[in-house]
Amino acid sequence: MDEAKAGGKLKNGCLIVLAALGGLFVLGLLLPEPTPEQLAERGAEQAAEEQAELDRAAADAKARIDTAVRVSSAELARAYAANEAAAQIEYQDKLLLVSGVVTDITLDFADDPVISLPGTDEFTDVNVALDDKRVAAGLAKGQSISVLCNSVSEVLGSPQLSECVLAE
C-alpha cells in the first residue's frame, strides 16, 4: 500500500510539472513579439552601455598611466630570458605600460585576438591579450603601440600580458 501511495504522489508530481510547463508554453504564445523597432532600440541601448563601460575603462587607464611601470616589450622579454623567477617577482602584480611595434595579430584557440610585440628574437614574442577584443581589429603590423596591463605571466619563456587596454 505504501508503494501505491508513492506511485500516486509521483504521478501527481509529474502532472503538476506538466501543467506548469503547459502554462509557460501558453503564456509564451500570448506575449507579443517585440517589433523590429523595439529590437533595434534594445540593441542600441546595449551598444551604448557597452561603449560607456569601455569609455570608463579608458578614462581609468589614462588616470593610472602615471603610476605604471614603463618597459619596452624587448626589455620585458630580456628580463624573462635572463631569469624568469626574478622577472616574475619584478613585474608580477604591477601595473605595466609596455611599448613596442606590432609584429603579428593572430587568434588563440578560443578565437580571441593576440597581439605580438618584439621579444628577444624571432621565436620569442611578448603576447598581449586586450580587454576589448575589437581593438585588435583596428591595429596593423608595424604599428607602434603602448598597452597598459594588469597581469603578466610566462609561457615557454615568452611574457604573456593580459587584462590590457590600449594606452593612447
CSV table of N, CA and C in Angstrom, one decimal:
chain,number,residue,atom,x,y,z
A,1,MET,N,0.8,-1.2,0.0
A,1,MET,CA,0.0,0.0,0.0
A,1,MET,C,0.9,1.3,0.0
A,2,ASP,N,2.0,1.2,0.7
A,2,ASP,CA,2.9,2.3,0.6
A,2,ASP,C,3.4,2.6,-0.8
A,3,GLU,N,3.7,1.5,-1.5
A,3,GLU,CA,4.1,1.7,-2.9
A,3,GLU,C,3.1,2.3,-3.7
A,4,ALA,N,1.8,2.1,-3.5
A,4,ALA,CA,0.7,2.7,-4.2
A,4,ALA,C,0.7,4.2,-3.9
A,5,LYS,N,0.9,4.5,-2.6
A,5,LYS,CA,0.9,5.9,-2.3
A,5,LYS,C,2.0,6.7,-2.9
A,6,ALA,N,3.2,6.0,-2.9
A,6,ALA,CA,4.4,6.7,-3.5
A,6,ALA,C,4.2,6.8,-5.0
A,7,GLY,N,3.6,5.8,-5.6
A,7,GLY,CA,3.3,5.9,-7.1
A,7,GLY,C,2.3,7.0,-7.4
A,8,GLY,N,1.3,7.2,-6.5
A,8,GLY,CA,0.3,8.2,-6.7
A,8,GLY,C,0.9,9.6,-6.5
A,9,LYS,N,1.8,9.8,-5.6
A,9,LYS,CA,2.5,11.0,-5.3
A,9,LYS,C,3.4,11.4,-6.5
A,10,LEU,N,4.1,10.4,-7.0
A,10,LEU,CA,4.9,10.6,-8.2
A,10,LEU,C,4.1,11.1,-9.4
A,11,LYS,N,3.0,10.4,-9.6
A,11,LYS,CA,2.1,10.7,-10.7
A,11,LYS,C,1.6,12.1,-10.5
A,12,ASN,N,1.1,12.5,-9.3
A,12,ASN,CA,0.6,13.9,-9.1
A,12,ASN,C,1.7,14.9,-9.3
A,13,GLY,N,3.0,14.6,-8.9
A,13,GLY,CA,4.1,15.5,-9.1
A,13,GLY,C,4.4,15.7,-10.6
A,14,CYS,N,4.3,14.6,-11.3
A,14,CYS,CA,4.5,14.7,-12.8
A,14,CYS,C,3.4,15.6,-13.4
A,15,LEU,N,2.2,15.4,-13.0
A,15,LEU,CA,1.1,16.2,-13.5
A,15,LEU,C,1.3,17.6,-13.2
A,16,ILE,N,1.7,18.0,-12.0
A,16,ILE,CA,2.0,19.4,-11.7
A,16,ILE,C,3.0,20.0,-12.5
A,17,VAL,N,4.1,19.3,-12.8
A,17,VAL,CA,5.2,19.8,-13.6
A,17,VAL,C,4.7,20.0,-15.0
A,18,LEU,N,4.0,19.0,-15.5
A,18,LEU,CA,3.5,19.1,-16.9
A,18,LEU,C,2.5,20.3,-17.0
A,19,ALA,N,1.7,20.5,-16.0
A,19,ALA,CA,0.7,21.6,-16.0
A,19,ALA,C,1.5,22.9,-16.0
A,20,ALA,N,2.6,23.0,-15.2
A,20,ALA,CA,3.4,24.3,-15.2
A,20,ALA,C,4.0,24.5,-16.5
A,21,LEU,N,4.6,23.5,-17.1
A,21,LEU,CA,5.2,23.7,-18.4
A,21,LEU,C,4.2,24.1,-19.5
A,22,GLY,N,3.0,23.5,-19.4
A,22,GLY,CA,2.0,23.9,-20.4
A,22,GLY,C,1.6,25.3,-20.2
A,23,GLY,N,1.4,25.7,-18.9
A,23,GLY,CA,1.1,27.1,-18.6
A,23,GLY,C,2.2,28.1,-19.2
A,24,LEU,N,3.4,27.8,-19.0
A,24,LEU,CA,4.5,28.6,-19.5
A,24,LEU,C,4.5,28.7,-21.1
A,25,PHE,N,4.1,27.5,-21.7
A,25,PHE,CA,4.0,27.5,-23.1
A,25,PHE,C,2.9,28.4,-23.6
A,26,VAL,N,1.8,28.3,-23.0
A,26,VAL,CA,0.6,29.2,-23.4
A,26,VAL,C,1.0,30.6,-23.1
A,27,LEU,N,1.6,30.9,-22.0
A,27,LEU,CA,2.0,32.3,-21.7
A,27,LEU,C,2.9,32.8,-22.8
A,28,GLY,N,3.9,32.0,-23.2
A,28,GLY,CA,4.8,32.4,-24.3
A,28,GLY,C,4.1,32.7,-25.6
A,29,LEU,N,3.0,32.0,-25.9
A,29,LEU,CA,2.2,32.2,-27.1
A,29,LEU,C,1.4,33.5,-27.0
A,30,LEU,N,1.0,33.9,-25.8
A,30,LEU,CA,0.2,35.1,-25.6
A,30,LEU,C,1.0,36.4,-25.6
A,31,LEU,N,2.3,36.3,-25.2
A,31,LEU,CA,3.1,37.5,-25.1
A,31,LEU,C,3.4,38.0,-26.5
A,32,PRO,N,3.3,39.3,-26.8
A,32,PRO,CA,3.5,39.8,-28.2
A,32,PRO,C,5.1,39.7,-28.4
A,33,GLU,N,5.4,39.5,-29.7
A,33,GLU,CA,6.8,39.5,-30.1
A,33,GLU,C,7.2,41.0,-30.2
A,34,PRO,N,8.5,41.3,-29.8
A,34,PRO,CA,8.9,42.7,-30.0
A,34,PRO,C,9.0,43.1,-31.4
A,35,THR,N,8.7,44.3,-31.7
A,35,THR,CA,8.7,44.9,-33.0
A,35,THR,C,10.2,45.1,-33.4
A,36,PRO,N,10.4,45.2,-34.7
A,36,PRO,CA,11.8,45.5,-35.2
A,36,PRO,C,12.3,46.7,-34.5
A,37,GLU,N,11.5,47.7,-34.3
A,37,GLU,CA,11.9,49.0,-33.7
A,37,GLU,C,12.3,48.7,-32.3
A,38,GLN,N,11.6,47.9,-31.5
A,38,GLN,CA,11.9,47.6,-30.2
A,38,GLN,C,13.2,46.8,-30.1
A,39,LEU,N,13.4,45.9,-31.0
A,39,LEU,CA,14.7,45.1,-31.0
A,39,LEU,C,15.8,46.0,-31.3
A,40,ALA,N,15.6,47.0,-32.3
A,40,ALA,CA,16.7,47.9,-32.6
A,40,ALA,C,17.0,48.8,-31.4
A,41,GLU,N,16.0,49.2,-30.7
A,41,GLU,CA,16.2,50.1,-29.6
A,41,GLU,C,17.0,49.4,-28.5
A,42,ARG,N,16.6,48.1,-28.2
A,42,ARG,CA,17.3,47.3,-27.2
A,42,ARG,C,18.8,47.1,-27.6
A,43,GLY,N,19.0,46.9,-28.9
A,43,GLY,CA,20.4,46.7,-29.4
A,43,GLY,C,21.2,48.0,-29.2
A,44,ALA,N,20.6,49.1,-29.5
A,44,ALA,CA,21.2,50.4,-29.4
A,44,ALA,C,21.5,50.7,-27.9
A,45,GLU,N,20.6,50.4,-27.0
A,45,GLU,CA,20.8,50.6,-25.6
A,45,GLU,C,22.0,49.7,-25.1
A,46,GLN,N,22.0,48.5,-25.5
A,46,GLN,CA,23.1,47.6,-25.1
A,46,GLN,C,24.4,48.1,-25.7
A,47,ALA,N,24.5,48.5,-26.9
A,47,ALA,CA,25.7,49.0,-27.5
A,47,ALA,C,26.1,50.3,-26.8
A,48,ALA,N,25.2,51.1,-26.4
A,48,ALA,CA,25.5,52.4,-25.7
A,48,ALA,C,26.1,52.0,-24.3
A,49,GLU,N,25.5,51.0,-23.6
A,49,GLU,CA,26.0,50.6,-22.3
A,49,GLU,C,27.4,50.0,-22.4
A,50,GLU,N,27.7,49.2,-23.4
A,50,GLU,CA,29.0,48.6,-23.7
A,50,GLU,C,30.0,49.7,-23.9
A,51,GLN,N,29.6,50.7,-24.8
A,51,GLN,CA,30.5,51.8,-25.1
A,51,GLN,C,30.8,52.6,-23.9
A,52,ALA,N,29.8,52.9,-23.0
A,52,ALA,CA,30.0,53.6,-21.8
A,52,ALA,C,31.0,52.9,-20.9
A,53,GLU,N,30.9,51.6,-20.8
A,53,GLU,CA,31.8,50.8,-20.0
A,53,GLU,C,33.2,50.9,-20.5
A,54,LEU,N,33.4,50.8,-21.8
A,54,LEU,CA,34.7,50.9,-22.5
A,54,LEU,C,35.3,52.3,-22.2
A,55,ASP,N,34.4,53.3,-22.3
A,55,ASP,CA,34.9,54.7,-22.1
A,55,ASP,C,35.4,54.9,-20.7
A,56,ARG,N,34.6,54.3,-19.7
A,56,ARG,CA,35.0,54.4,-18.3
A,56,ARG,C,36.4,53.7,-18.1
A,57,ALA,N,36.5,52.5,-18.7
A,57,ALA,CA,37.8,51.8,-18.6
A,57,ALA,C,39.0,52.6,-19.2
A,58,ALA,N,38.7,53.2,-20.3
A,58,ALA,CA,39.8,54.0,-21.0
A,58,ALA,C,40.1,55.2,-20.1
A,59,ALA,N,39.1,55.9,-19.5
A,59,ALA,CA,39.4,57.0,-18.6
A,59,ALA,C,40.2,56.6,-17.4
A,60,ASP,N,39.8,55.4,-16.9
A,60,ASP,CA,40.5,54.9,-15.7
A,60,ASP,C,42.0,54.5,-16.1
A,61,ALA,N,42.2,54.0,-17.3
A,61,ALA,CA,43.5,53.6,-17.8
A,61,ALA,C,44.4,54.9,-17.9
A,62,LYS,N,43.8,55.9,-18.4
A,62,LYS,CA,44.6,57.2,-18.6
A,62,LYS,C,45.0,57.7,-17.2
A,63,ALA,N,44.1,57.6,-16.2
A,63,ALA,CA,44.4,58.1,-14.9
A,63,ALA,C,45.5,57.3,-14.2
A,64,ARG,N,45.6,56.0,-14.6
A,64,ARG,CA,46.6,55.1,-14.0
A,64,ARG,C,47.9,55.0,-14.7
A,65,ILE,N,48.0,55.6,-15.9
A,65,ILE,CA,49.3,55.5,-16.6
A,65,ILE,C,50.5,56.1,-15.8
A,66,ASP,N,50.2,57.2,-15.0
A,66,ASP,CA,51.3,57.8,-14.3
A,66,ASP,C,51.9,56.9,-13.2
A,67,THR,N,51.1,55.9,-12.7
A,67,THR,CA,51.6,55.0,-11.7
A,67,THR,C,52.2,53.7,-12.3
A,68,ALA,N,52.1,53.5,-13.6
A,68,ALA,CA,52.5,52.3,-14.2
A,68,ALA,C,54.1,52.2,-14.3
A,69,VAL,N,54.6,50.9,-14.3
A,69,VAL,CA,56.0,50.6,-14.5
A,69,VAL,C,56.1,50.7,-16.1
A,70,ARG,N,57.0,51.5,-16.6
A,70,ARG,CA,57.2,51.6,-18.0
A,70,ARG,C,58.3,50.7,-18.5
A,71,VAL,N,58.0,49.9,-19.5
A,71,VAL,CA,59.0,49.0,-20.0
A,71,VAL,C,58.7,48.7,-21.5
A,72,SER,N,59.8,48.5,-22.3
A,72,SER,CA,59.5,48.1,-23.7
A,72,SER,C,59.3,46.6,-23.7
A,73,SER,N,58.7,46.2,-24.8
A,73,SER,CA,58.4,44.7,-24.9
A,73,SER,C,59.8,44.0,-24.9
A,74,ALA,N,60.8,44.5,-25.6
A,74,ALA,CA,62.1,43.9,-25.7
A,74,ALA,C,62.8,43.8,-24.3
A,75,GLU,N,62.7,44.9,-23.5
A,75,GLU,CA,63.2,44.8,-22.2
A,75,GLU,C,62.5,43.8,-21.3
A,76,LEU,N,61.2,43.7,-21.4
A,76,LEU,CA,60.5,42.7,-20.7
A,76,LEU,C,60.9,41.3,-21.1
A,77,ALA,N,61.0,41.1,-22.4
A,77,ALA,CA,61.4,39.7,-22.9
A,77,ALA,C,62.8,39.4,-22.4
A,78,ARG,N,63.7,40.4,-22.4
A,78,ARG,CA,65.1,40.1,-22.0
A,78,ARG,C,65.1,39.8,-20.5
A,79,ALA,N,64.3,40.4,-19.7
A,79,ALA,CA,64.3,40.2,-18.3
A,79,ALA,C,63.8,38.7,-18.0
A,80,TYR,N,62.8,38.3,-18.8
A,80,TYR,CA,62.3,36.9,-18.6
A,80,TYR,C,63.3,35.9,-19.1
A,81,ALA,N,64.0,36.2,-20.2
A,81,ALA,CA,65.1,35.3,-20.8
A,81,ALA,C,66.2,35.2,-19.8
A,82,ALA,N,66.6,36.3,-19.1
A,82,ALA,CA,67.7,36.2,-18.2
A,82,ALA,C,67.4,35.4,-16.9
A,83,ASN,N,66.2,35.6,-16.4
A,83,ASN,CA,65.8,34.9,-15.2
A,83,ASN,C,64.3,35.1,-15.0
A,84,GLU,N,63.6,34.0,-15.3
A,84,GLU,CA,62.1,34.1,-15.3
A,84,GLU,C,61.6,34.3,-13.9
A,85,ALA,N,62.2,33.7,-12.9
A,85,ALA,CA,61.8,33.9,-11.5
A,85,ALA,C,61.9,35.3,-11.0
A,86,ALA,N,63.1,35.9,-11.3
A,86,ALA,CA,63.4,37.3,-10.9
A,86,ALA,C,62.4,38.2,-11.7
A,87,ALA,N,62.2,38.0,-13.0
A,87,ALA,CA,61.3,38.8,-13.8
A,87,ALA,C,59.9,38.8,-13.2
A,88,GLN,N,59.5,37.6,-12.9
A,88,GLN,CA,58.1,37.5,-12.3
A,88,GLN,C,58.0,38.2,-11.0
A,89,ILE,N,59.0,38.2,-10.2
A,89,ILE,CA,58.9,39.0,-8.9
A,89,ILE,C,58.9,40.4,-9.3
A,90,GLU,N,59.7,40.8,-10.2
A,90,GLU,CA,59.9,42.3,-10.6
A,90,GLU,C,58.6,42.8,-11.2
A,91,TYR,N,57.9,42.1,-12.0
A,91,TYR,CA,56.7,42.6,-12.8
A,91,TYR,C,55.4,42.1,-12.3
A,92,GLN,N,55.3,41.0,-11.6
A,92,GLN,CA,54.0,40.4,-11.2
A,92,GLN,C,53.3,41.4,-10.3
A,93,ASP,N,52.0,41.5,-10.4
A,93,ASP,CA,51.1,42.3,-9.5
A,93,ASP,C,51.4,43.8,-9.6
A,94,LYS,N,52.0,44.2,-10.8
A,94,LYS,CA,52.3,45.6,-11.0
A,94,LYS,C,51.5,46.0,-12.3
A,95,LEU,N,51.1,47.3,-12.3
A,95,LEU,CA,50.6,47.8,-13.5
A,95,LEU,C,51.7,48.1,-14.5
A,96,LEU,N,51.7,47.6,-15.7
A,96,LEU,CA,52.7,47.8,-16.6
A,96,LEU,C,52.3,48.6,-17.8
A,97,LEU,N,53.1,49.5,-18.3
A,97,LEU,CA,52.9,50.2,-19.5
A,97,LEU,C,54.0,49.7,-20.5
A,98,VAL,N,53.6,48.9,-21.4
A,98,VAL,CA,54.5,48.2,-22.3
A,98,VAL,C,54.4,48.8,-23.7
A,99,SER,N,55.5,49.1,-24.3
A,99,SER,CA,55.5,49.7,-25.6
A,99,SER,C,56.3,48.8,-26.6
A,100,GLY,N,55.9,48.8,-27.8
A,100,GLY,CA,56.5,48.0,-28.8
A,100,GLY,C,55.8,48.2,-30.2
A,101,VAL,N,56.4,47.5,-31.2
A,101,VAL,CA,55.8,47.6,-32.5
A,101,VAL,C,55.1,46.3,-32.8
A,102,VAL,N,53.9,46.3,-33.3
A,102,VAL,CA,53.1,45.1,-33.5
A,102,VAL,C,53.8,44.3,-34.6
A,103,THR,N,54.2,43.0,-34.2
A,103,THR,CA,54.8,42.1,-35.2
A,103,THR,C,53.8,41.1,-35.8
A,104,ASP,N,52.7,40.9,-35.0
A,104,ASP,CA,51.7,39.9,-35.5
A,104,ASP,C,50.4,40.2,-34.8
A,105,ILE,N,49.3,39.8,-35.4
A,105,ILE,CA,48.0,39.8,-34.8
A,105,ILE,C,47.3,38.5,-35.2
A,106,THR,N,47.1,37.6,-34.2
A,106,THR,CA,46.6,36.3,-34.5
A,106,THR,C,45.4,36.0,-33.6
A,107,LEU,N,44.8,34.8,-33.7
A,107,LEU,CA,43.7,34.4,-32.8
A,107,LEU,C,44.2,33.2,-32.1
A,108,ASP,N,43.8,33.1,-30.8
A,108,ASP,CA,44.2,32.0,-30.0
A,108,ASP,C,43.2,30.8,-30.2
A,109,PHE,N,43.3,29.8,-29.4
A,109,PHE,CA,42.4,28.6,-29.5
A,109,PHE,C,41.0,28.9,-29.3
A,110,ALA,N,40.7,30.0,-28.6
A,110,ALA,CA,39.3,30.4,-28.3
A,110,ALA,C,38.9,31.6,-29.3
A,111,ASP,N,39.6,31.8,-30.3
A,111,ASP,CA,39.4,32.9,-31.3
A,111,ASP,C,39.4,34.3,-30.7
A,112,ASP,N,40.2,34.4,-29.6
A,112,ASP,CA,40.4,35.7,-29.0
A,112,ASP,C,41.7,36.3,-29.6
A,113,PRO,N,41.8,37.6,-30.0
A,113,PRO,CA,43.0,38.1,-30.6
A,113,PRO,C,44.2,38.2,-29.7
A,114,VAL,N,45.3,37.9,-30.3
A,114,VAL,CA,46.6,38.0,-29.5
A,114,VAL,C,47.5,38.9,-30.4
A,115,ILE,N,48.0,40.0,-29.7
A,115,ILE,CA,48.9,41.0,-30.3
A,115,ILE,C,50.3,40.6,-29.9
A,116,SER,N,51.2,40.4,-30.9
A,116,SER,CA,52.6,40.1,-30.6
A,116,SER,C,53.4,41.3,-30.8
A,117,LEU,N,54.3,41.5,-29.8
A,117,LEU,CA,55.3,42.6,-29.8
A,117,LEU,C,56.6,42.0,-29.7
A,118,PRO,N,57.7,42.7,-30.1
A,118,PRO,CA,59.0,42.1,-30.2
A,118,PRO,C,59.5,41.6,-28.9
A,119,GLY,N,60.2,40.4,-29.0
A,119,GLY,CA,60.8,39.8,-27.8
A,119,GLY,C,62.3,39.9,-28.0
A,120,THR,N,63.0,38.8,-27.6
A,120,THR,CA,64.4,38.8,-27.7
A,120,THR,C,64.9,38.3,-29.0
A,121,ASP,N,64.1,37.6,-29.8
A,121,ASP,CA,64.4,37.1,-31.1
A,121,ASP,C,63.1,36.8,-31.9
A,122,GLU,N,63.3,36.2,-33.0
A,122,GLU,CA,62.1,35.9,-33.9
A,122,GLU,C,61.2,34.8,-33.3
A,123,PHE,N,61.7,34.1,-32.3
A,123,PHE,CA,61.0,33.0,-31.7
A,123,PHE,C,60.3,33.3,-30.4
A,124,THR,N,60.7,34.4,-29.8
A,124,THR,CA,60.2,34.8,-28.5
A,124,THR,C,59.5,36.2,-28.6
A,125,ASP,N,58.2,36.2,-28.6
A,125,ASP,CA,57.4,37.4,-28.6
A,125,ASP,C,56.9,37.7,-27.2
A,126,VAL,N,56.4,38.9,-27.1
A,126,VAL,CA,55.6,39.3,-25.9
A,126,VAL,C,54.2,39.4,-26.4
A,127,ASN,N,53.3,38.5,-25.9
A,127,ASN,CA,51.9,38.4,-26.3
A,127,ASN,C,51.0,39.2,-25.4
A,128,VAL,N,50.1,39.9,-26.1
A,128,VAL,CA,49.2,40.8,-25.4
A,128,VAL,C,47.7,40.4,-25.6
A,129,ALA,N,47.0,40.2,-24.6
A,129,ALA,CA,45.5,40.0,-24.6
A,129,ALA,C,44.8,41.3,-24.2
A,130,LEU,N,44.1,41.9,-25.1
A,130,LEU,CA,43.4,43.1,-24.8
A,130,LEU,C,42.0,42.8,-24.2
A,131,ASP,N,41.6,43.7,-23.3
A,131,ASP,CA,40.2,43.5,-22.7
A,131,ASP,C,39.1,43.7,-23.8
A,132,ASP,N,39.3,44.7,-24.7
A,132,ASP,CA,38.4,44.9,-25.7
A,132,ASP,C,38.9,44.2,-27.0
A,133,LYS,N,38.2,43.1,-27.3
A,133,LYS,CA,38.7,42.3,-28.5
A,133,LYS,C,38.6,43.1,-29.8
A,134,ARG,N,37.7,44.1,-29.9
A,134,ARG,CA,37.5,44.8,-31.1
A,134,ARG,C,38.7,45.7,-31.4
A,135,VAL,N,39.5,46.1,-30.4
A,135,VAL,CA,40.6,47.0,-30.6
A,135,VAL,C,41.6,46.4,-31.6
A,136,ALA,N,41.8,45.1,-31.4
A,136,ALA,CA,42.8,44.3,-32.2
A,136,ALA,C,42.5,44.5,-33.7
A,137,ALA,N,41.2,44.6,-34.1
A,137,ALA,CA,40.9,44.7,-35.5
A,137,ALA,C,41.3,46.0,-36.1
A,138,GLY,N,41.5,47.0,-35.3
A,138,GLY,CA,42.0,48.3,-35.7
A,138,GLY,C,43.5,48.5,-35.8
A,139,LEU,N,44.2,47.5,-35.4
A,139,LEU,CA,45.7,47.6,-35.3
A,139,LEU,C,46.3,47.0,-36.6
A,140,ALA,N,47.5,47.3,-36.9
A,140,ALA,CA,48.2,46.8,-38.1
A,140,ALA,C,49.7,46.4,-37.7
A,141,LYS,N,50.2,45.4,-38.4
A,141,LYS,CA,51.6,45.1,-38.2
A,141,LYS,C,52.5,46.3,-38.5
A,142,GLY,N,53.5,46.5,-37.7
A,142,GLY,CA,54.4,47.6,-37.9
A,142,GLY,C,53.9,48.9,-37.1
A,143,GLN,N,52.8,48.8,-36.5
A,143,GLN,CA,52.3,50.0,-35.8
A,143,GLN,C,52.9,50.0,-34.4
A,144,SER,N,53.3,51.2,-33.9
A,144,SER,CA,53.8,51.3,-32.6
A,144,SER,C,52.7,51.5,-31.6
A,145,ILE,N,52.7,50.8,-30.5
A,145,ILE,CA,51.6,50.9,-29.6
A,145,ILE,C,52.2,50.8,-28.1
A,146,SER,N,51.4,51.3,-27.2
A,146,SER,CA,51.6,51.1,-25.8
A,146,SER,C,50.4,50.5,-25.2
A,147,VAL,N,50.6,49.5,-24.3
A,147,VAL,CA,49.4,48.9,-23.7
A,147,VAL,C,49.6,48.9,-22.2
A,148,LEU,N,48.5,49.1,-21.5
A,148,LEU,CA,48.5,49.2,-20.0
A,148,LEU,C,47.9,47.9,-19.5
A,149,CYS,N,48.7,47.1,-18.8
A,149,CYS,CA,48.3,45.7,-18.5
A,149,CYS,C,48.4,45.5,-17.0
A,150,ASN,N,47.4,44.8,-16.5
A,150,ASN,CA,47.3,44.4,-15.0
A,150,ASN,C,47.9,43.1,-14.7
A,151,SER,N,48.2,42.3,-15.7
A,151,SER,CA,48.7,41.0,-15.4
A,151,SER,C,49.8,40.5,-16.4
A,152,VAL,N,50.8,39.9,-15.8
A,152,VAL,CA,51.9,39.3,-16.7
A,152,VAL,C,52.2,37.9,-16.2
A,153,SER,N,52.4,37.0,-17.1
A,153,SER,CA,52.8,35.6,-16.8
A,153,SER,C,53.8,35.2,-17.8
A,154,GLU,N,54.1,34.0,-17.9
A,154,GLU,CA,55.1,33.5,-18.8
A,154,GLU,C,54.7,32.1,-19.3
A,155,VAL,N,54.9,31.9,-20.6
A,155,VAL,CA,54.6,30.6,-21.2
A,155,VAL,C,55.8,30.3,-22.1
A,156,LEU,N,56.5,29.2,-21.8
A,156,LEU,CA,57.7,28.8,-22.6
A,156,LEU,C,58.7,29.9,-22.8
A,157,GLY,N,58.9,30.7,-21.8
A,157,GLY,CA,59.9,31.8,-21.9
A,157,GLY,C,59.4,33.1,-22.5
A,158,SER,N,58.1,33.1,-23.0
A,158,SER,CA,57.6,34.3,-23.6
A,158,SER,C,56.6,35.0,-22.6
A,159,PRO,N,56.8,36.3,-22.3
A,159,PRO,CA,55.9,37.0,-21.5
A,159,PRO,C,54.5,37.1,-22.1
A,160,GLN,N,53.5,36.9,-21.2
A,160,GLN,CA,52.1,36.9,-21.6
A,160,GLN,C,51.4,38.0,-20.8
A,161,LEU,N,51.0,39.1,-21.5
A,161,LEU,CA,50.3,40.2,-20.9
A,161,LEU,C,48.8,40.1,-21.0
A,162,SER,N,48.1,40.2,-19.9
A,162,SER,CA,46.6,40.1,-20.0
A,162,SER,C,46.0,41.3,-19.2
A,163,GLU,N,44.7,41.4,-19.4
A,163,GLU,CA,43.9,42.5,-18.8
A,163,GLU,C,44.5,43.8,-19.3
A,164,CYS,N,44.7,43.9,-20.6
A,164,CYS,CA,45.3,45.1,-21.1
A,164,CYS,C,44.3,46.0,-21.9
A,165,VAL,N,44.7,47.3,-21.9
A,165,VAL,CA,44.0,48.3,-22.7
A,165,VAL,C,45.0,49.0,-23.5
A,166,LEU,N,44.6,49.5,-24.6
A,166,LEU,CA,45.5,50.3,-25.5
A,166,LEU,C,45.7,51.7,-24.8
A,167,ALA,N,46.9,52.1,-24.6
A,167,ALA,CA,47.1,53.4,-24.0
A,167,ALA,C,47.3,54.4,-25.1
A,168,GLU,N,46.6,55.5,-25.0
A,168,GLU,CA,46.7,56.5,-26.1
A,168,GLU,C,47.5,57.6,-25.7
